[in-house]
Short mmCIF file of C-alpha atoms and ligand atoms in Angstrom, two decimals:
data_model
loop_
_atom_site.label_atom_id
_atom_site.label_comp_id
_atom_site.label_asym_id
_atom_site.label_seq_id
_atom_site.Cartn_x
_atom_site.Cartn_y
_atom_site.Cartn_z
CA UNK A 24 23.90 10.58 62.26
CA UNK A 25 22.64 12.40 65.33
CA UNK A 26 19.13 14.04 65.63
CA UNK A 27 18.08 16.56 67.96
CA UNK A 28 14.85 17.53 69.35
CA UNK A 29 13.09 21.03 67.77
CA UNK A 30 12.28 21.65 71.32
CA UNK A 31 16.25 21.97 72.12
CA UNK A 32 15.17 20.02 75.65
CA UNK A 33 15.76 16.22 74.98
CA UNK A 34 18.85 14.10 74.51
CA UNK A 35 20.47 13.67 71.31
CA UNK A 36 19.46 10.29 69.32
CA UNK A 37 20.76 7.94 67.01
CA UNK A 38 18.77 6.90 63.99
CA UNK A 39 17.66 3.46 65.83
CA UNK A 40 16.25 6.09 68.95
CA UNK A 41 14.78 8.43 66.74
CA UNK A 42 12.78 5.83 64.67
CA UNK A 43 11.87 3.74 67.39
CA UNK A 44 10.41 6.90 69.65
CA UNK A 45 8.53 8.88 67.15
CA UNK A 46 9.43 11.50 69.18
CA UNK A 47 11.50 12.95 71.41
CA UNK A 48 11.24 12.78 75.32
CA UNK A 49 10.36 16.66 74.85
CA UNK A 50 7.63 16.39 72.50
CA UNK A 51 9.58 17.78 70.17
CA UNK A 52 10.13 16.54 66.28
CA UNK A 53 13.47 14.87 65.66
CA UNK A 54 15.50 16.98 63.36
CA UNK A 55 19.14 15.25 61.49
CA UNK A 56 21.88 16.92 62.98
CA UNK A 57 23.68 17.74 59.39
CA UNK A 58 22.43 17.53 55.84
CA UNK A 59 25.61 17.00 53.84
CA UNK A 60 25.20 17.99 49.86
CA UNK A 61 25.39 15.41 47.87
CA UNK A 62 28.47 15.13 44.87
CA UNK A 63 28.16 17.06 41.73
CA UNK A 64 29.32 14.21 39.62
CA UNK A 65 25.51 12.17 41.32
CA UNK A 66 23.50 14.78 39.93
CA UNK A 67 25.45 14.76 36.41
CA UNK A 68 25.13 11.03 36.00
CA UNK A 69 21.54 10.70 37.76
CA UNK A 70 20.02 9.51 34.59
CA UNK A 71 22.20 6.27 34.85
CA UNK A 72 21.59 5.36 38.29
CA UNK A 73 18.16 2.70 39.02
CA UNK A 74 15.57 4.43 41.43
CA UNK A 75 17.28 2.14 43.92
CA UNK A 76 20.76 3.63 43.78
CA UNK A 77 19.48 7.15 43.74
CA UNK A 78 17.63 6.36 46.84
CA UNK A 79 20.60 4.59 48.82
CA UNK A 80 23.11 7.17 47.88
CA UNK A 81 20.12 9.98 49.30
CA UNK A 82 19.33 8.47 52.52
CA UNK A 83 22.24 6.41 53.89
CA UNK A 84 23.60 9.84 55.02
CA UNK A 85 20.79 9.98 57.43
CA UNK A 86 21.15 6.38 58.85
CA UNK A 87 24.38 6.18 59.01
CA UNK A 88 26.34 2.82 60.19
CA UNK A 89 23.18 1.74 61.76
CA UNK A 90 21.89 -0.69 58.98
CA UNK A 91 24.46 -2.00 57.02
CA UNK A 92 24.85 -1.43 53.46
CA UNK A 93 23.52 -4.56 52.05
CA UNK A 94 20.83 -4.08 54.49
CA UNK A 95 19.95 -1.02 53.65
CA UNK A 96 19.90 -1.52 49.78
CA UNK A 97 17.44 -4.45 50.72
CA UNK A 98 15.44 -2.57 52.12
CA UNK A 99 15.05 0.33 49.36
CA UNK A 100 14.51 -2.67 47.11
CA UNK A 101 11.18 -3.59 49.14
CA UNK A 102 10.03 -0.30 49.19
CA UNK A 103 10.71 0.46 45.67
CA UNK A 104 8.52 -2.18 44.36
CA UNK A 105 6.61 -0.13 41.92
CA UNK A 106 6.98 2.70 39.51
CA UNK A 107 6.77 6.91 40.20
CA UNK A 108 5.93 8.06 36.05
CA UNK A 109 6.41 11.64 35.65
CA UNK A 110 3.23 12.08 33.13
CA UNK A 111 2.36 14.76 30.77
CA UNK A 112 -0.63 16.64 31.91
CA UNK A 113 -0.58 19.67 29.14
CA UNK A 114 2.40 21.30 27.62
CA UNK A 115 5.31 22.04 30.55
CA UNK A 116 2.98 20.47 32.90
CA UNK A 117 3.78 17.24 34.45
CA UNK A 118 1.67 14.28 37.00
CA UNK A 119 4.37 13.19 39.00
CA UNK A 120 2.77 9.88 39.86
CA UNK A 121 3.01 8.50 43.56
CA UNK A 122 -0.13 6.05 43.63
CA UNK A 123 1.57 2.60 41.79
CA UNK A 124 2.07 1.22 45.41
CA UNK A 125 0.44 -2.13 47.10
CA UNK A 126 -2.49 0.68 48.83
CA UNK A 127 -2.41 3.55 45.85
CA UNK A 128 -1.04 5.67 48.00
CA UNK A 129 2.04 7.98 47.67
CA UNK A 130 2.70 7.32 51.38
CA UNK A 131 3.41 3.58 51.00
CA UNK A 132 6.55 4.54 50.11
CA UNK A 133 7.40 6.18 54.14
CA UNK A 134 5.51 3.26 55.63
CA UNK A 135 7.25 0.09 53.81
CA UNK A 136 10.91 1.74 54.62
CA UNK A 137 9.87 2.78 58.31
CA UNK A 138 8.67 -1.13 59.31
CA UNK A 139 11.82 -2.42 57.56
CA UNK A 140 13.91 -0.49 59.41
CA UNK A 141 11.54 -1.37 62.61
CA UNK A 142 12.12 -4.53 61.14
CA UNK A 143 15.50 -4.81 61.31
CA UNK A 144 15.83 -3.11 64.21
CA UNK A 145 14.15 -6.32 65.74
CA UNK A 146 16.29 -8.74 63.90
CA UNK A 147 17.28 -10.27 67.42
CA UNK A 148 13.63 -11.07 68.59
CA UNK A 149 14.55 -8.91 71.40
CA UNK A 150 11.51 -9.51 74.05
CA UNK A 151 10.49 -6.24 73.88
CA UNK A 152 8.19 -5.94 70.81
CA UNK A 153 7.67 -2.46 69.60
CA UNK A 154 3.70 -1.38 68.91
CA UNK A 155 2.79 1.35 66.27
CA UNK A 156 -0.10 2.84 67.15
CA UNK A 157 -1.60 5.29 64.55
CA UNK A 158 -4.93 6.94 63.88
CA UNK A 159 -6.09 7.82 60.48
CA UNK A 160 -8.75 9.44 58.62
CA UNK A 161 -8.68 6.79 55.77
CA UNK A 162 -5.19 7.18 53.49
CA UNK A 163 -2.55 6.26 55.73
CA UNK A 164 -3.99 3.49 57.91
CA UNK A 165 -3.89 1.32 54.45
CA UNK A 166 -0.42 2.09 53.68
CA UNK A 167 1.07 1.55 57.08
CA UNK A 168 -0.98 -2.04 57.43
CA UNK A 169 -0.17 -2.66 54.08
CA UNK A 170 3.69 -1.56 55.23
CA UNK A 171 3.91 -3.28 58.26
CA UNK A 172 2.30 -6.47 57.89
CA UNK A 173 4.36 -9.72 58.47
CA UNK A 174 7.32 -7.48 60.17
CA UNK A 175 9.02 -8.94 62.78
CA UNK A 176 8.92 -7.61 66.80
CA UNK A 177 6.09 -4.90 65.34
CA UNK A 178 2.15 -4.64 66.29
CA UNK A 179 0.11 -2.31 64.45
CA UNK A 180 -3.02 -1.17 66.00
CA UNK A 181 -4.65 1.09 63.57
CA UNK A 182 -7.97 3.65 65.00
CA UNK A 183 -10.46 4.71 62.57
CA UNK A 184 -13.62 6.63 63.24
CA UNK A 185 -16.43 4.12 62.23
CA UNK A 186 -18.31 5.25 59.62
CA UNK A 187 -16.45 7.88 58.59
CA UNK A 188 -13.88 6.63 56.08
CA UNK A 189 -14.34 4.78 52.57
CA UNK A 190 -15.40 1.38 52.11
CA UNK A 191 -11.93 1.22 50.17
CA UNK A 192 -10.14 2.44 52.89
CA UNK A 193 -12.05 0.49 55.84
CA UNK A 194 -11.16 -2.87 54.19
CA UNK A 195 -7.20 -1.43 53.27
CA UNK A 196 -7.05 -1.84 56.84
CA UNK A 197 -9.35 -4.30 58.18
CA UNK A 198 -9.21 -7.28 56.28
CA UNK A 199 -4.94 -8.47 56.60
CA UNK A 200 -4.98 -10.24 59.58
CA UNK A 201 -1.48 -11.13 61.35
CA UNK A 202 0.39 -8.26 63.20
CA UNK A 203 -2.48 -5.77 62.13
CA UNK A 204 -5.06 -4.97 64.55
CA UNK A 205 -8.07 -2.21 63.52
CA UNK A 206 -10.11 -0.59 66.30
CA UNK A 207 -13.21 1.25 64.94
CA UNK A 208 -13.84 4.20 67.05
CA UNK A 209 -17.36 5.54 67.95
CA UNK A 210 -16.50 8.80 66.88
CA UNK A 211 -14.49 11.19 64.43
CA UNK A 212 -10.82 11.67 63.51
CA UNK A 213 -10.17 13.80 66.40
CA UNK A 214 -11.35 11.16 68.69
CA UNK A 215 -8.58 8.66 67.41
CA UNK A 216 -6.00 10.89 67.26
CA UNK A 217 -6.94 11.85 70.73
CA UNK A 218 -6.57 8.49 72.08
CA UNK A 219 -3.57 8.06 70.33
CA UNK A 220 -1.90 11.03 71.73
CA UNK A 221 -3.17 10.59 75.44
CA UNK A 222 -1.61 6.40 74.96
CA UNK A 223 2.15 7.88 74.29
CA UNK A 224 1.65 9.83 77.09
CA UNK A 225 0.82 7.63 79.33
CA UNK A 226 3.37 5.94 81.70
CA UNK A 227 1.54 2.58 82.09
CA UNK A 228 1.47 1.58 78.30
CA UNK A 229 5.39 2.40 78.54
CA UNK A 230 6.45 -1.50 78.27
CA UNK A 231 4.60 -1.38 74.44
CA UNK A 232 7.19 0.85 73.09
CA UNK A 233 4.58 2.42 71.87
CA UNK A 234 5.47 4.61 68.32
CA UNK A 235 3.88 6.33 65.62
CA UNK A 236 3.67 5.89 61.69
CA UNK A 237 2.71 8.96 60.72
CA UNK A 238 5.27 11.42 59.25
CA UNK A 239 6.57 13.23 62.61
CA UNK A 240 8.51 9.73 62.34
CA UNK A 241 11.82 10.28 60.36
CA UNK A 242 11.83 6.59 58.98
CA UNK A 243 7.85 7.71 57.61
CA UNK A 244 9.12 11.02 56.31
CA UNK A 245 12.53 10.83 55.03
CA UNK A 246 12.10 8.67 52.13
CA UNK A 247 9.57 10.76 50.37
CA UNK A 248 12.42 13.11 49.18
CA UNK A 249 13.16 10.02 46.96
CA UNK A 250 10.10 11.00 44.26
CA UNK A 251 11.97 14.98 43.86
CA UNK A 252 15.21 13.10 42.58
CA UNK A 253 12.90 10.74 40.36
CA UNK A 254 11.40 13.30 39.30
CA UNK A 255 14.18 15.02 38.60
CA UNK A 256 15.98 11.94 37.00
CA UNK A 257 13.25 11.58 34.26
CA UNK A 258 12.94 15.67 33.94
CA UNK A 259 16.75 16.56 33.56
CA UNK A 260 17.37 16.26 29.72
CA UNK A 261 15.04 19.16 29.26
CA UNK A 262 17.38 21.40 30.74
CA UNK A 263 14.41 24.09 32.74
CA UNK A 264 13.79 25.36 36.03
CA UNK A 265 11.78 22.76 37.92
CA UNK A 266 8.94 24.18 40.28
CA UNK A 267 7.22 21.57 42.53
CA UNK A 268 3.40 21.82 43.78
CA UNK A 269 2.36 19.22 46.93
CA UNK A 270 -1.31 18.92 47.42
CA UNK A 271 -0.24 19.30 51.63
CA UNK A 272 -1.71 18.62 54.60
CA UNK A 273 0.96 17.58 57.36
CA UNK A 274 3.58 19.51 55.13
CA UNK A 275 5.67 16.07 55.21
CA UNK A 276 6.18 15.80 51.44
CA UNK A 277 7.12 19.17 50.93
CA UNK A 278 10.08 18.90 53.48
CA UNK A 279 11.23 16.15 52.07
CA UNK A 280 11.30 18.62 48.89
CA UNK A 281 12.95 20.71 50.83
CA UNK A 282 15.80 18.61 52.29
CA UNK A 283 16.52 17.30 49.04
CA UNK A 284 17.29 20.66 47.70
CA UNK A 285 19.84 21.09 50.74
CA UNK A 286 21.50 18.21 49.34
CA UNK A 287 21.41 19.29 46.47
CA UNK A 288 18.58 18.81 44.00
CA UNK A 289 18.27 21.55 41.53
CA UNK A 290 15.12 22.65 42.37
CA UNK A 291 14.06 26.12 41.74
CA UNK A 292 10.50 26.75 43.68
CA UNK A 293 8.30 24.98 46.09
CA UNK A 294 4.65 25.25 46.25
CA UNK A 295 2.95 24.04 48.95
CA UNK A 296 -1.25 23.77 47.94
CA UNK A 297 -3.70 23.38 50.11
CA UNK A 298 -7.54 23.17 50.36
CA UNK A 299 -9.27 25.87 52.83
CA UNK A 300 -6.99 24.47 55.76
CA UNK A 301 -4.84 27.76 55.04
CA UNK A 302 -2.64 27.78 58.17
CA UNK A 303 0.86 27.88 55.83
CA UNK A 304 -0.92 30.14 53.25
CA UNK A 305 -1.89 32.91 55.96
CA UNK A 306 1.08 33.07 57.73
CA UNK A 307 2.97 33.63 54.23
CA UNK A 308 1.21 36.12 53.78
CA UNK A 309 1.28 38.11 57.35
CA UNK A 310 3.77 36.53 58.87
CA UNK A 311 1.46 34.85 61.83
CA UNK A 312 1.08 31.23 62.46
CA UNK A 313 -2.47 30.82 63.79
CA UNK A 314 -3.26 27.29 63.73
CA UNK A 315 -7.29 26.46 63.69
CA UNK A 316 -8.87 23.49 64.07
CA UNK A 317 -9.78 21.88 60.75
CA UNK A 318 -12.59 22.15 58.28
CA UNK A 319 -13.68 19.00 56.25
CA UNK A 320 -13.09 19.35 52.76
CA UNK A 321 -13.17 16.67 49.60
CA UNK A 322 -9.35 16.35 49.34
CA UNK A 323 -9.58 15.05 53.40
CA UNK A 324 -5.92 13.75 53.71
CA UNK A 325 -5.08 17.36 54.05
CA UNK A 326 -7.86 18.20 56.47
CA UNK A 327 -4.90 19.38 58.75
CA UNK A 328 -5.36 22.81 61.14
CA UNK A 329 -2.06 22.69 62.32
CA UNK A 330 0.70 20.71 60.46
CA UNK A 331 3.05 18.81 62.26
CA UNK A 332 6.06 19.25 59.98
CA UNK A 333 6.23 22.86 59.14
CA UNK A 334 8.73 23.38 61.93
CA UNK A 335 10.54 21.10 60.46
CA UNK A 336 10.63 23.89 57.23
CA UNK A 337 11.30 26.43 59.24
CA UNK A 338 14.18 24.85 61.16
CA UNK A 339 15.70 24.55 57.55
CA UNK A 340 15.42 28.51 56.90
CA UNK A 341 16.03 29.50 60.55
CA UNK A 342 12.81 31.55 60.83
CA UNK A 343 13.58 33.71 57.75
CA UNK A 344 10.92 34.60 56.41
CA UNK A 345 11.93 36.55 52.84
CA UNK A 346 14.78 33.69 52.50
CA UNK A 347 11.76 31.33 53.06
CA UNK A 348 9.54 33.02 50.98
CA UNK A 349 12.22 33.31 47.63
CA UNK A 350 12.22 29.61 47.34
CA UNK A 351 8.84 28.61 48.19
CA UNK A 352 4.59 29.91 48.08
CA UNK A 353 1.74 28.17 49.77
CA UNK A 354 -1.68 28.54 48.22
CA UNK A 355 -5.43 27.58 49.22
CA UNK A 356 -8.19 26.61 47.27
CA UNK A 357 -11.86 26.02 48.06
CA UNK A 358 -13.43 22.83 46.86
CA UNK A 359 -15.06 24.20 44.38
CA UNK A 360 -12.12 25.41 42.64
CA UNK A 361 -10.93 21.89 43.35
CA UNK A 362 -13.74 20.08 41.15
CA UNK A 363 -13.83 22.72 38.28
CA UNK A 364 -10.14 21.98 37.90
CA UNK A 365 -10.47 18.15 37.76
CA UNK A 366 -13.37 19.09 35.39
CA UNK A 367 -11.00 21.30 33.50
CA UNK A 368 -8.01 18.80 33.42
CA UNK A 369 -10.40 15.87 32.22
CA UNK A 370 -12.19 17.84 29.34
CA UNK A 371 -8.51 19.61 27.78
CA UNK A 372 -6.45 17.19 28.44
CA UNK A 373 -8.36 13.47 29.48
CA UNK A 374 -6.23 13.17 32.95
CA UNK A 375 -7.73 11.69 35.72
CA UNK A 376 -6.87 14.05 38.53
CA UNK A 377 -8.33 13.16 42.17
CA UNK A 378 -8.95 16.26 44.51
CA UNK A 379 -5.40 16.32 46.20
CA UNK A 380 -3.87 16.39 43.25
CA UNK A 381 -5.92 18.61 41.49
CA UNK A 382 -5.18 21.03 44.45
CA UNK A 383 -1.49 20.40 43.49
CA UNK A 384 -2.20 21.63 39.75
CA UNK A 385 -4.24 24.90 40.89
CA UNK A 386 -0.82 25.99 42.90
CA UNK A 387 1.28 25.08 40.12
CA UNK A 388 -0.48 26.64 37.60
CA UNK A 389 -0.52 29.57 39.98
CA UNK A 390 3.36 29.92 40.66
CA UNK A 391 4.48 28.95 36.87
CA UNK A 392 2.83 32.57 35.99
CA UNK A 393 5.93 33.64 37.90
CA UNK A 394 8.66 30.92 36.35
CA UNK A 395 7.63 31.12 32.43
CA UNK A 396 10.50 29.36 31.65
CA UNK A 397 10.14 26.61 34.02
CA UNK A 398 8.65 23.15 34.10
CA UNK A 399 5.94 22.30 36.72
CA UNK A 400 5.30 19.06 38.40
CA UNK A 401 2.64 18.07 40.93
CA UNK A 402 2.62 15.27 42.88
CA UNK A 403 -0.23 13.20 42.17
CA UNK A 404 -0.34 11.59 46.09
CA UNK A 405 -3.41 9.07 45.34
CA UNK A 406 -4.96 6.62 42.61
CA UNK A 407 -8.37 8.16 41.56
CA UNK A 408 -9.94 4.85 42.59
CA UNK A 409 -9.15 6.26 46.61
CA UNK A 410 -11.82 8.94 45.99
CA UNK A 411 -14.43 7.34 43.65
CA UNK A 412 -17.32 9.05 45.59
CA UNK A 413 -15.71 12.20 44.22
CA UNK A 414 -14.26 11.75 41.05
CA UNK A 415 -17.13 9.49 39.40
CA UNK A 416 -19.80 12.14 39.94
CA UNK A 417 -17.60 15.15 39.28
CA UNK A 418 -16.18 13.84 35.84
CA UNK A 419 -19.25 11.72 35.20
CA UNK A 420 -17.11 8.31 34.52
CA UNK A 421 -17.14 4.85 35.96
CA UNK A 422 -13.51 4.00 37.13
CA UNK A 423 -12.50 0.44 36.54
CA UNK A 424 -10.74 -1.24 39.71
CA UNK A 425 -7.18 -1.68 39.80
CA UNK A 426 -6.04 -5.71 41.02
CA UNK A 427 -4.95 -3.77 44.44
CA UNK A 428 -7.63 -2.72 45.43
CA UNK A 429 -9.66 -5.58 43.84
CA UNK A 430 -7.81 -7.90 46.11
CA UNK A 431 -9.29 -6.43 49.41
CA UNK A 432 -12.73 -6.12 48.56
CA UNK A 433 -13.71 -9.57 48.89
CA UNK A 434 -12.14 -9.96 52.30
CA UNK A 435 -13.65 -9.78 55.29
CA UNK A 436 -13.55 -6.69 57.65
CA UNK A 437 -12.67 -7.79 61.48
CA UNK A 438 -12.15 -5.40 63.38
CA UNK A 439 -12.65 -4.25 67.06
CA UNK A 440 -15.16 -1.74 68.01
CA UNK A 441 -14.66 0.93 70.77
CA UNK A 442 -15.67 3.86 72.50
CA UNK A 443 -12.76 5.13 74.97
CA UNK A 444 -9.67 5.13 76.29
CA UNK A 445 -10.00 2.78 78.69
CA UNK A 446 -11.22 0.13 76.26
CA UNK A 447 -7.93 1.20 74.09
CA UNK A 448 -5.86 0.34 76.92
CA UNK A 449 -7.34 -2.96 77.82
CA UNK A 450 -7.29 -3.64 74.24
CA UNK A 451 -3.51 -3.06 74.69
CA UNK A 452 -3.22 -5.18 77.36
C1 PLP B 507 -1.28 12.38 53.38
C2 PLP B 507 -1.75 12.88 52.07
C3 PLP B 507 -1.44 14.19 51.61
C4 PLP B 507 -0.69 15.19 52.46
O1 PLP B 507 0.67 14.91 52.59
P1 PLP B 507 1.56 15.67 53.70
O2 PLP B 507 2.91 15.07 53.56
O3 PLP B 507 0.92 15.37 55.03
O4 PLP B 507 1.53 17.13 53.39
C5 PLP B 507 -1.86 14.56 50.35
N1 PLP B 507 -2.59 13.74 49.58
C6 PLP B 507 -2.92 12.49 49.97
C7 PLP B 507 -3.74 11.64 49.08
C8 PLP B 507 -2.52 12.03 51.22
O5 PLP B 507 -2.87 10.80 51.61
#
């Protein structure tokens, strides 16, 4: 499989290239060349198939001869490790449930397939190493140490802004040791990400191979179409239209959504929900996409102004807009319509919903006015336990602490602490 740059001025890559530069020489997002439908006779026998099959026979269209069959299945073993329960929220509703991973985090699932194929990529101990360098603002620097740690030819050099993320998430990140480095930045978010963006830029870090984890990477963002067929598997007997809500941020899920349905999946809607960062939401509904820089909300994994992978959608329904708009809706909701509906969703029906997801449930409940007939799913993207400072006071409960997470919190944080980018680039060496 070849990928091409959305920028249309950059080579064409292989799957190795495209996972191993993030992205292309262009700046542009790598795009797969061809997504080929998948056989009628997979989606009639789904229910038979393990989670592991399904995922093998889904991706290995996108890597191709690269990583050999047994290979490959290895690797969807390791990074199926856990379960994805489709739960019943209230009657047609349904929790699909992404948060059973080593960090409680739906996007364990990108980052344990994208360092085993980094991994194997490196089988040789070729000299050069490769360094992932990625800055978070608390969910996905867990589940990429977490993912990478103990793989072979990879460093992981992880930026947080001190202070600024939970004490959860500061030890997901801090406390593993080995190939995972964490550099506390005096500063916020947009500091690290700064850093991080001016550091692939920059000629004289060139002999790190320097490459990201977050989901511009195809190895990060492929595998999440994997929980639509899951969900699909467990959802089939009941014979309705399936509409899909993703709490979104970088709009990463949701094109994994997307591409699945190319292949295939019978999905009938998308909703893509999202808290006051409304960038998808406006332009859906005038037709303008206005990026602005974001506002800090309680479901903050989708504190995005600007999200990297909706050109990635609209690559897949070359710029048509009413096409676009017949298959999928983007909604927004403020916080406080955020918290009444966890309130809401705890008193009717005693679910635990954390603020992402109950963002997912507000657009879902939304669109299903418009499907009747149709079941809903949301993705639940994180374990309540990730946003205790929210949930416990909003549902007044005390949340007991999964063995995951209990595991880190006795370790000790080491860490580095810095203020610029010239201290990230001695750091670096
Ligand atoms: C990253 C994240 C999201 C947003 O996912 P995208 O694929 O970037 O849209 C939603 N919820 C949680 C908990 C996350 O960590």
């Amino acid at each position: 499989m070849k990928y091409y740059s959305l920028n249309h001025n950059a080579p064409k890559v292989s799957f190795e290239e495209a996972v191993i530069q993030g992205l292309a020489t262009d700046r542009g997002l790598y795009f797969p060349e061809k997504i080929t439908p998948l056989p009628a006779a997979f989606f009639d026998t789904i229910e038979n198939k393990s989670n592991e099959e399904i995922a093998f026979q889904a991706i290995q269209q996108f890597v191709g001869n690269e990583i050999p069959e047994t290979e490959l299945q290895a690797i969807i073993k390791e990074t199926l490790c856990f379960d994805f329960p489709v739960v019943e929220v209230e009657k047609g509703i349904y929790s699909l449930e992404l948060f059973h991973g080593p960090t409680m985090a739906f996007k364990d699932v990108g980052a344990r397939f994208m360092s085993r194929c980094l991994g194997y990529f490196n089988r040789n101990d070729k000299t050069s190493k490769n360094t992932v360098l990625v800055a978070t603002s608390g969910d996905t620097g867990g589940a990429v140490a977490s993912g990478f740690l103990g793989v072979k030819g990879v460093e992981v050099v992880i930026l947080y802004p001190s202070g600024k993320v939970s004490d959860i998430q500061e030890r997901q990140l801090t406390t593993l040791g080995q190939n995972i480095k964490a550099l506390e930045i005096d500063g916020v978010f947009d500091d690290c990400q700064d850093m991080v963006k001016k550091a692939f830029l920059d000629e004289s870090l060139k002999h790190h191979n320097l490459t990201s984890a977050n989901s511009i990477n195809i190895a990060r963002w492929l595998p999440q179409m994997f929980y639509f067929f899951f969900a699909y598997k467990a959802l089939k007997n009941q014979n309705k239209p399936l509409v899909f809500s993703c709490p979104s941020g970088n709009f990463g899920n949701i094109c994994a959504g997307i591409i699945a349905k190319k292949m295939g999946l019978p999905i009938t809607h998308f909703v893509a929900s999202t808290n006051v960062n409304d960038t998808v939401p406006r332009f859906l509904t005038n037709g303008i996409y206005d990026p602005k820089p974001s506002i800090a909300t309680i479901s903050n994994a989708m504190d995005v102004g600007n999200p990297s992978n909706f050109i990635r959608i609209q690559e897949m329904y070359q710029n048509d807009l009413e096409h676009f708009k017949t298959d999928f809706s983007s909604y927004t909701f403020s916080d406080q319509a955020t918290l009444e509906a966890m309130k809401s969703i705890y008193e009717t029906n005693e679910y635990i919903a954390e603020p992402h997801g109950a963002v997912g449930y507000l657009g879902l409940k939304k669109e299903l006015d418009n499907y009747p007939n149709a079941i809903g799913i949301f993705l639940e993207t994180a374990h309540p336990i990730k946003f205790l400072d929210v949930v416990e006071p909003a549902l007044n409960v005390k949340l007991p602490i999964p063995t995951q997470i209990e595991s880190v919190l006795g370790k000790e944080k080491i860490s580095t602490k810095i203020k610029t980018y010239e201290e990230l680039k001695s750091f670096l060496g």
